[in-house]
Amino acid sequence: MEKELDKVVEEIMSTPNVAGCLVADHQGLCLASKGTAHVDSAGLIVAISEQACKIEPNLKPPTVCLETDNKQCLIQRHGTITGAVFKQKGVA
Amino acid sequence: MEKIPDQLGYLILTEDGAVLESGGDLENDERVATIITDLISLSNSIDPVAYDPDEKFKKITITYDDHWFIICISNKKIYVVKRNIPTSSIDNVAVNV
């Protein structure tokens, strides 16, 4: 089971400009992490996605994007699983 | 704020979440105001490895299928805009298919 998840994480990490990737369950427990994504952020990432879901509870979970000048953090929830991708911006 | 293209609603909040100005779908929407201020305080403590401690987020976007929320902070005020995502691009794909 973990092999499948590791394969997905590897695939995401091989995408250009991706610096880190994290997958967590609904309790905020880290299922997989790679690159700059820290295991300790799992709870926070799930909390952010849950908070964003509260805005429109009747719609499917939104994608949250947190941006700094040169980095991006994309958070998306799918069922009970939340994924986060940390990206570098600007390098085309 | 009313002049922003495809704008569906907007909020201008103080840092503690009090509504200063509002309009459209978000008129006097204190529920969304509270959620967004909580979201900002959560995002302040994200990943210490991926982000330097002095690196602060300058923009947060929350994207749904047909609309999105853009959140920025300027001059100690929180600006939130709800914008429509034009369906024309989706229609083009449908035509091609």
PDB file of C-alpha atoms in Angstrom:
ATOM      1  CA  MET A   1       0.000   0.000   0.000  1.00  0.00           C
ATOM      2  CA  GLU A   2       2.807   2.381   0.890  1.00  0.00           C
ATOM      3  CA  LYS A   3       4.566   1.509  -2.353  1.00  0.00           C
ATOM      4  CA  GLU A   4       1.677   2.954  -4.354  1.00  0.00           C
ATOM      5  CA  LEU A   5       1.744   6.160  -2.318  1.00  0.00           C
ATOM      6  CA  ASP A   6       5.534   6.422  -2.605  1.00  0.00           C
ATOM      7  CA  LYS A   7       5.187   6.047  -6.369  1.00  0.00           C
ATOM      8  CA  VAL A   8       2.724   8.961  -6.510  1.00  0.00           C
ATOM      9  CA  VAL A   9       4.993  11.093  -4.313  1.00  0.00           C
ATOM     10  CA  GLU A  10       8.003  10.264  -6.532  1.00  0.00           C
ATOM     11  CA  GLU A  11       5.957  11.207  -9.590  1.00  0.00           C
ATOM     12  CA  ILE A  12       5.007  14.577  -8.053  1.00  0.00           C
ATOM     13  CA  MET A  13       8.629  15.221  -7.025  1.00  0.00           C
ATOM     14  CA  SER A  14       9.807  14.605 -10.613  1.00  0.00           C
ATOM     15  CA  THR A  15       7.554  17.437 -11.863  1.00  0.00           C
ATOM     16  CA  PRO A  16       9.538  20.620 -12.672  1.00  0.00           C
ATOM     17  CA  ASN A  17       9.823  23.253  -9.884  1.00  0.00           C
ATOM     18  CA  VAL A  18       8.491  20.945  -7.153  1.00  0.00           C
ATOM     19  CA  ALA A  19      10.594  21.261  -3.990  1.00  0.00           C
ATOM     20  CA  GLY A  20       8.538  19.152  -1.612  1.00  0.00           C
ATOM     21  CA  CYS A  21       5.446  17.027  -1.249  1.00  0.00           C
ATOM     22  CA  LEU A  22       3.404  15.811   1.711  1.00  0.00           C
ATOM     23  CA  VAL A  23       0.380  13.523   2.127  1.00  0.00           C
ATOM     24  CA  ALA A  24      -1.595  13.368   5.373  1.00  0.00           C
ATOM     25  CA  ASP A  25      -4.763  11.694   6.651  1.00  0.00           C
ATOM     26  CA  HIS A  26      -7.832  13.449   8.112  1.00  0.00           C
ATOM     27  CA  GLN A  27      -6.343  13.377  11.624  1.00  0.00           C
ATOM     28  CA  GLY A  28      -3.296  15.306  10.462  1.00  0.00           C
ATOM     29  CA  LEU A  29      -0.980  12.320  10.582  1.00  0.00           C
ATOM     30  CA  CYS A  30       1.708  12.288   7.915  1.00  0.00           C
ATOM     31  CA  LEU A  31       1.425   9.389   5.437  1.00  0.00           C
ATOM     32  CA  ALA A  32       4.316  10.413   3.186  1.00  0.00           C
ATOM     33  CA  SER A  33       6.657  13.357   2.798  1.00  0.00           C
ATOM     34  CA  LYS A  34       9.550  14.184   0.523  1.00  0.00           C
ATOM     35  CA  GLY A  35      11.836  17.146  -0.152  1.00  0.00           C
ATOM     36  CA  THR A  36      11.374  20.398   1.777  1.00  0.00           C
ATOM     37  CA  ALA A  37       8.000  19.337   3.193  1.00  0.00           C
ATOM     38  CA  HIS A  38       8.439  18.676   6.912  1.00  0.00           C
ATOM     39  CA  VAL A  39       6.533  15.851   8.630  1.00  0.00           C
ATOM     40  CA  ASP A  40       5.571  18.255  11.449  1.00  0.00           C
ATOM     41  CA  SER A  41       3.578  20.408   9.007  1.00  0.00           C
ATOM     42  CA  ALA A  42       1.072  17.615   8.299  1.00  0.00           C
ATOM     43  CA  GLY A  43      -1.342  18.688  11.058  1.00  0.00           C
ATOM     44  CA  LEU A  44      -1.179  22.309  10.009  1.00  0.00           C
ATOM     45  CA  ILE A  45      -1.777  21.503   6.347  1.00  0.00           C
ATOM     46  CA  VAL A  46      -4.848  19.422   7.204  1.00  0.00           C
ATOM     47  CA  ALA A  47      -6.083  22.227   9.496  1.00  0.00           C
ATOM     48  CA  ILE A  48      -5.694  24.766   6.656  1.00  0.00           C
ATOM     49  CA  SER A  49      -7.616  22.564   4.206  1.00  0.00           C
ATOM     50  CA  GLU A  50     -10.358  21.940   6.777  1.00  0.00           C
ATOM     51  CA  GLN A  51     -10.625  25.662   7.481  1.00  0.00           C
ATOM     52  CA  ALA A  52     -10.916  26.418   3.743  1.00  0.00           C
ATOM     53  CA  CYS A  53     -13.646  23.755   3.362  1.00  0.00           C
ATOM     54  CA  LYS A  54     -15.758  25.630   5.943  1.00  0.00           C
ATOM     55  CA  ILE A  55     -16.200  28.612   3.588  1.00  0.00           C
ATOM     56  CA  GLU A  56     -18.447  26.637   1.222  1.00  0.00           C
ATOM     57  CA  PRO A  57     -19.270  23.387   3.070  1.00  0.00           C
ATOM     58  CA  ASN A  58     -21.712  22.249   0.362  1.00  0.00           C
ATOM     59  CA  LEU A  59     -19.151  22.340  -2.436  1.00  0.00           C
ATOM     60  CA  LYS A  60     -16.309  19.917  -3.013  1.00  0.00           C
ATOM     61  CA  PRO A  61     -13.066  20.811  -1.178  1.00  0.00           C
ATOM     62  CA  PRO A  62     -11.195  23.720  -2.773  1.00  0.00           C
ATOM     63  CA  THR A  63      -7.534  24.021  -3.716  1.00  0.00           C
ATOM     64  CA  VAL A  64      -5.699  26.366  -1.358  1.00  0.00           C
ATOM     65  CA  CYS A  65      -2.618  28.160  -2.645  1.00  0.00           C
ATOM     66  CA  LEU A  66      -0.273  30.023  -0.297  1.00  0.00           C
ATOM     67  CA  GLU A  67       2.198  32.246  -2.136  1.00  0.00           C
ATOM     68  CA  THR A  68       5.381  34.059  -1.212  1.00  0.00           C
ATOM     69  CA  ASP A  69       7.533  36.008  -3.688  1.00  0.00           C
ATOM     70  CA  ASN A  70       9.215  32.899  -5.069  1.00  0.00           C
ATOM     71  CA  LYS A  71       7.450  29.913  -3.537  1.00  0.00           C
ATOM     72  CA  GLN A  72       4.003  28.354  -3.678  1.00  0.00           C
ATOM     73  CA  CYS A  73       2.284  25.832  -1.437  1.00  0.00           C
ATOM     74  CA  LEU A  74      -0.728  24.076  -2.972  1.00  0.00           C
ATOM     75  CA  ILE A  75      -3.075  22.170  -0.672  1.00  0.00           C
ATOM     76  CA  GLN A  76      -5.887  19.927  -1.901  1.00  0.00           C
ATOM     77  CA  ARG A  77      -8.118  17.576   0.003  1.00  0.00           C
ATOM     78  CA  HIS A  78      -9.546  14.403  -1.540  1.00  0.00           C
ATOM     79  CA  GLY A  79     -11.868  12.419   0.704  1.00  0.00           C
ATOM     80  CA  THR A  80      -9.978  11.901   3.949  1.00  0.00           C
ATOM     81  CA  ILE A  81      -6.565  12.434   2.373  1.00  0.00           C
ATOM     82  CA  THR A  82      -4.912  15.861   2.088  1.00  0.00           C
ATOM     83  CA  GLY A  83      -2.000  16.506  -0.222  1.00  0.00           C
ATOM     84  CA  ALA A  84       0.393  19.464  -0.255  1.00  0.00           C
ATOM     85  CA  VAL A  85       2.898  20.386  -2.946  1.00  0.00           C
ATOM     86  CA  PHE A  86       5.648  22.953  -2.301  1.00  0.00           C
ATOM     87  CA  LYS A  87       6.749  24.651  -5.512  1.00  0.00           C
ATOM     88  CA  GLN A  88       9.395  27.150  -6.586  1.00  0.00           C
ATOM     89  CA  LYS A  89       7.999  29.942  -8.742  1.00  0.00           C
ATOM     90  CA  GLY A  90       9.372  31.819 -11.700  1.00  0.00           C
ATOM     91  CA  VAL A  91      11.819  29.336 -13.213  1.00  0.00           C
ATOM     92  CA  ALA A  92      10.166  28.614 -16.553  1.00  0.00           C
TER      93      ALA A  92
ATOM     94  CA  MET B   1     -13.018  46.942  -4.959  1.00  0.00           C
ATOM     95  CA  GLU B   2     -16.278  47.016  -6.970  1.00  0.00           C
ATOM     96  CA  LYS B   3     -14.311  47.609 -10.182  1.00  0.00           C
ATOM     97  CA  ILE B   4     -12.369  44.327 -10.025  1.00  0.00           C
ATOM     98  CA  PRO B   5     -13.322  42.256 -13.100  1.00  0.00           C
ATOM     99  CA  ASP B   6     -15.520  39.185 -12.422  1.00  0.00           C
ATOM    100  CA  GLN B   7     -15.865  40.244  -8.781  1.00  0.00           C
ATOM    101  CA  LEU B   8     -18.765  38.534  -6.953  1.00  0.00           C
ATOM    102  CA  GLY B   9     -18.133  39.992  -3.517  1.00  0.00           C
ATOM    103  CA  TYR B  10     -15.475  41.539  -1.292  1.00  0.00           C
ATOM    104  CA  LEU B  11     -14.487  42.052   2.329  1.00  0.00           C
ATOM    105  CA  ILE B  12     -12.028  44.426   3.958  1.00  0.00           C
ATOM    106  CA  LEU B  13     -11.156  43.318   7.491  1.00  0.00           C
ATOM    107  CA  THR B  14      -8.974  44.489  10.352  1.00  0.00           C
ATOM    108  CA  GLU B  15      -6.214  42.086  11.439  1.00  0.00           C
ATOM    109  CA  ASP B  16      -8.463  40.754  14.221  1.00  0.00           C
ATOM    110  CA  GLY B  17     -11.264  39.945  11.759  1.00  0.00           C
ATOM    111  CA  ALA B  18     -13.673  42.861  12.202  1.00  0.00           C
ATOM    112  CA  VAL B  19     -15.476  43.800   8.972  1.00  0.00           C
ATOM    113  CA  LEU B  20     -14.580  47.336   7.808  1.00  0.00           C
ATOM    114  CA  GLU B  21     -16.150  47.202   4.368  1.00  0.00           C
ATOM    115  CA  SER B  22     -18.037  44.560   2.421  1.00  0.00           C
ATOM    116  CA  GLY B  23     -20.136  44.074  -0.692  1.00  0.00           C
ATOM    117  CA  GLY B  24     -21.744  41.596  -3.086  1.00  0.00           C
ATOM    118  CA  ASP B  25     -22.003  37.952  -1.965  1.00  0.00           C
ATOM    119  CA  LEU B  26     -19.799  38.700   1.049  1.00  0.00           C
ATOM    120  CA  GLU B  27     -21.813  41.650   2.361  1.00  0.00           C
ATOM    121  CA  ASN B  28     -21.565  41.643   6.173  1.00  0.00           C
ATOM    122  CA  ASP B  29     -20.431  38.018   6.016  1.00  0.00           C
ATOM    123  CA  GLU B  30     -18.832  37.669   9.445  1.00  0.00           C
ATOM    124  CA  ARG B  31     -18.781  33.877   9.142  1.00  0.00           C
ATOM    125  CA  VAL B  32     -16.392  34.019   6.165  1.00  0.00           C
ATOM    126  CA  ALA B  33     -14.443  36.837   7.883  1.00  0.00           C
ATOM    127  CA  THR B  34     -13.802  34.617  10.937  1.00  0.00           C
ATOM    128  CA  ILE B  35     -12.830  31.615   8.789  1.00  0.00           C
ATOM    129  CA  ILE B  36     -10.370  33.712   6.783  1.00  0.00           C
ATOM    130  CA  THR B  37      -8.682  35.319   9.805  1.00  0.00           C
ATOM    131  CA  ASP B  38      -8.282  31.830  11.334  1.00  0.00           C
ATOM    132  CA  LEU B  39      -6.844  30.595   8.039  1.00  0.00           C
ATOM    133  CA  ILE B  40      -4.293  33.429   8.014  1.00  0.00           C
ATOM    134  CA  SER B  41      -3.172  32.739  11.581  1.00  0.00           C
ATOM    135  CA  LEU B  42      -2.780  29.041  10.686  1.00  0.00           C
ATOM    136  CA  SER B  43      -0.739  29.838   7.580  1.00  0.00           C
ATOM    137  CA  ASN B  44       1.673  31.987   9.614  1.00  0.00           C
ATOM    138  CA  SER B  45       3.172  28.908  11.213  1.00  0.00           C
ATOM    139  CA  ILE B  46       3.587  26.639   8.181  1.00  0.00           C
ATOM    140  CA  ASP B  47       6.679  24.549   7.420  1.00  0.00           C
ATOM    141  CA  PRO B  48       9.864  25.868   9.054  1.00  0.00           C
ATOM    142  CA  VAL B  49      12.025  23.882   6.593  1.00  0.00           C
ATOM    143  CA  ALA B  50      10.360  24.891   3.332  1.00  0.00           C
ATOM    144  CA  TYR B  51      10.040  28.533   4.356  1.00  0.00           C
ATOM    145  CA  ASP B  52      12.448  30.829   6.199  1.00  0.00           C
ATOM    146  CA  PRO B  53      11.043  32.270   9.433  1.00  0.00           C
ATOM    147  CA  ASP B  54      11.080  35.771   7.899  1.00  0.00           C
ATOM    148  CA  GLU B  55       9.352  34.582   4.735  1.00  0.00           C
ATOM    149  CA  LYS B  56       5.689  35.561   4.954  1.00  0.00           C
ATOM    150  CA  PHE B  57       2.918  34.656   2.552  1.00  0.00           C
ATOM    151  CA  LYS B  58       1.838  37.566   0.395  1.00  0.00           C
ATOM    152  CA  LYS B  59      -1.241  35.984  -1.160  1.00  0.00           C
ATOM    153  CA  ILE B  60      -3.627  33.133  -0.384  1.00  0.00           C
ATOM    154  CA  THR B  61      -6.065  31.830  -2.987  1.00  0.00           C
ATOM    155  CA  ILE B  62      -8.897  29.350  -2.419  1.00  0.00           C
ATOM    156  CA  THR B  63     -10.109  27.892  -5.708  1.00  0.00           C
ATOM    157  CA  TYR B  64     -13.451  26.170  -6.290  1.00  0.00           C
ATOM    158  CA  ASP B  65     -14.778  24.883  -9.639  1.00  0.00           C
ATOM    159  CA  ASP B  66     -16.447  28.116 -10.730  1.00  0.00           C
ATOM    160  CA  HIS B  67     -15.176  30.806  -8.344  1.00  0.00           C
ATOM    161  CA  TRP B  68     -12.176  31.647  -6.204  1.00  0.00           C
ATOM    162  CA  PHE B  69     -11.246  33.750  -3.193  1.00  0.00           C
ATOM    163  CA  ILE B  70      -8.112  35.887  -3.195  1.00  0.00           C
ATOM    164  CA  ILE B  71      -6.764  37.049   0.175  1.00  0.00           C
ATOM    165  CA  CYS B  72      -4.040  39.696   0.623  1.00  0.00           C
ATOM    166  CA  ILE B  73      -2.863  41.838   3.535  1.00  0.00           C
ATOM    167  CA  SER B  74      -1.886  45.467   3.024  1.00  0.00           C
ATOM    168  CA  ASN B  75      -1.559  48.337   5.485  1.00  0.00           C
ATOM    169  CA  LYS B  76      -2.688  46.080   8.358  1.00  0.00           C
ATOM    170  CA  LYS B  77      -5.946  45.326   6.591  1.00  0.00           C
ATOM    171  CA  ILE B  78      -7.074  42.013   5.136  1.00  0.00           C
ATOM    172  CA  TYR B  79      -8.524  42.233   1.617  1.00  0.00           C
ATOM    173  CA  VAL B  80     -10.700  39.364   0.424  1.00  0.00           C
ATOM    174  CA  VAL B  81     -12.226  39.202  -3.061  1.00  0.00           C
ATOM    175  CA  LYS B  82     -14.564  36.519  -4.358  1.00  0.00           C
ATOM    176  CA  ARG B  83     -14.166  36.252  -8.135  1.00  0.00           C
ATOM    177  CA  ASN B  84     -15.985  34.299 -10.790  1.00  0.00           C
ATOM    178  CA  ILE B  85     -13.960  31.941 -12.991  1.00  0.00           C
ATOM    179  CA  PRO B  86     -15.173  32.597 -16.553  1.00  0.00           C
ATOM    180  CA  THR B  87     -16.603  29.431 -18.102  1.00  0.00           C
ATOM    181  CA  SER B  88     -15.473  30.415 -21.630  1.00  0.00           C
ATOM    182  CA  SER B  89     -12.226  28.449 -21.313  1.00  0.00           C
ATOM    183  CA  ILE B  90     -14.163  25.371 -20.128  1.00  0.00           C
ATOM    184  CA  ASP B  91     -16.620  25.810 -23.050  1.00  0.00           C
ATOM    185  CA  ASN B  92     -13.715  25.861 -25.525  1.00  0.00           C
ATOM    186  CA  VAL B  93     -12.514  22.534 -24.236  1.00  0.00           C
ATOM    187  CA  ALA B  94     -16.030  21.123 -24.564  1.00  0.00           C
ATOM    188  CA  VAL B  95     -16.236  22.293 -28.193  1.00  0.00           C
ATOM    189  CA  ASN B  96     -12.896  20.669 -29.009  1.00  0.00           C
ATOM    190  CA  VAL B  97     -14.000  17.391 -27.479  1.00  0.00           C
TER     191      VAL B  97
END
